[in-house]
Amino acid sequence: MNITIQSVRFNATEKLEQFVNQKVSKLDLFFEGILKAEVILRLDKSETSDNKVAELNIDIPGNSLFAKKQSKSFEESVDLACDAIRKQLEKHKDKVKAK
């Protein structure tokens, strides 16, 4: 799987990029046909502390899955987005098996 990471309005540290790669790579365990993953980490301009946004776009054969989560840290946002994508992958897998 090809993983692309973009950071908007800040420079992502090497440690954060490794964390994102590790989390997104684990999605391969739930669905083997993932073609590519695009992760966008964005710092919102809101006044609250929940201004770290992670957007995750996964391409699988015949479909594209998307999750966007916002929290106090990028790590938590990535965790939440990966969980949401994992649930979508499981639903897609069940749909394919039912056919």
Coordinates of C-alpha atoms in Angstrom, one line a residue:
M1 CA 0.0 0.0 0.0
N2 CA 1.2 3.5 -0.9
I3 CA 0.8 6.0 2.0
T4 CA 1.0 9.7 1.3
I5 CA 1.1 12.2 4.2
Q6 CA 0.4 15.9 3.9
S7 CA 0.6 18.4 6.6
V8 CA -1.2 21.7 6.3
R9 CA -0.4 24.9 8.3
F10 CA 2.4 23.1 10.2
N11 CA 5.5 20.9 9.7
A12 CA 4.9 17.3 10.8
T13 CA 7.7 15.8 12.8
E14 CA 9.4 12.5 11.8
K15 CA 7.9 10.9 14.9
L16 CA 4.4 11.9 13.9
E17 CA 4.9 10.6 10.3
Q18 CA 6.2 7.3 11.6
F19 CA 3.1 7.1 13.9
V20 CA 0.8 7.7 11.0
N21 CA 2.5 5.2 8.8
Q22 CA 2.3 2.6 11.5
K23 CA -1.4 3.1 12.2
V24 CA -2.4 3.3 8.5
S25 CA -0.3 0.2 7.6
K26 CA -2.3 -1.8 10.2
L27 CA -5.4 -1.3 8.0
D28 CA -3.9 -3.9 5.6
L29 CA -4.7 -6.5 8.2
F30 CA -8.4 -5.9 7.9
F31 CA -8.5 -5.6 4.1
E32 CA -5.7 -6.8 1.8
G33 CA -6.8 -5.0 -1.3
I34 CA -6.0 -1.4 -0.2
L35 CA -4.4 0.4 -3.2
K36 CA -3.3 3.6 -1.6
A37 CA -3.9 5.8 1.5
E38 CA -3.8 9.6 1.7
V39 CA -3.5 11.2 5.1
I40 CA -4.0 15.0 5.5
L41 CA -3.0 16.4 8.9
R42 CA -4.3 20.0 9.3
L43 CA -4.2 22.5 12.1
D44 CA -7.5 24.4 12.2
K45 CA -7.5 28.1 13.2
S46 CA -10.2 27.6 15.8
E47 CA -9.7 29.0 19.3
T48 CA -10.5 25.6 21.0
S49 CA -7.8 23.0 21.8
D50 CA -9.6 20.5 19.5
N51 CA -8.0 22.0 16.5
K52 CA -6.0 19.0 15.2
V53 CA -7.7 17.4 12.2
A54 CA -6.8 14.1 10.5
E55 CA -8.4 13.2 7.1
L56 CA -7.9 9.7 5.8
N57 CA -8.8 8.7 2.2
I58 CA -8.4 5.0 1.3
D59 CA -8.7 3.7 -2.2
I60 CA -9.8 0.1 -2.6
P61 CA -10.8 -1.7 -5.8
G62 CA -14.1 -0.2 -7.0
N63 CA -14.5 2.2 -4.0
S64 CA -13.0 5.0 -2.0
L65 CA -13.4 5.4 1.8
F66 CA -13.1 8.6 3.7
A67 CA -12.9 9.6 7.4
K68 CA -12.3 13.0 9.1
K69 CA -11.7 13.3 12.8
Q70 CA -10.8 16.2 15.0
S71 CA -9.3 16.2 18.5
K72 CA -6.7 17.7 20.9
S73 CA -3.8 15.8 19.3
F74 CA -2.9 14.5 15.9
E75 CA -2.2 11.1 17.3
E76 CA -5.7 10.9 18.7
S77 CA -7.2 12.2 15.5
V78 CA -5.3 9.6 13.4
D79 CA -6.4 6.9 15.8
L80 CA -10.1 7.9 15.5
A81 CA -9.9 8.2 11.7
C82 CA -8.2 4.8 11.4
D83 CA -11.0 3.2 13.6
A84 CA -13.6 4.8 11.4
I85 CA -12.0 3.5 8.2
R86 CA -11.5 0.0 9.8
K87 CA -15.3 -0.1 10.4
Q88 CA -16.0 1.0 6.8
L89 CA -13.6 -1.7 5.6
E90 CA -15.3 -4.4 7.6
K91 CA -18.7 -3.3 6.3
H92 CA -17.4 -3.3 2.7
K93 CA -15.8 -6.8 3.3
D94 CA -19.2 -8.1 4.6
K95 CA -21.0 -6.6 1.6
V96 CA -18.6 -8.3 -0.8
K97 CA -18.9 -11.7 1.0
A98 CA -22.7 -11.5 0.9
K99 CA -22.7 -11.2 -3.0

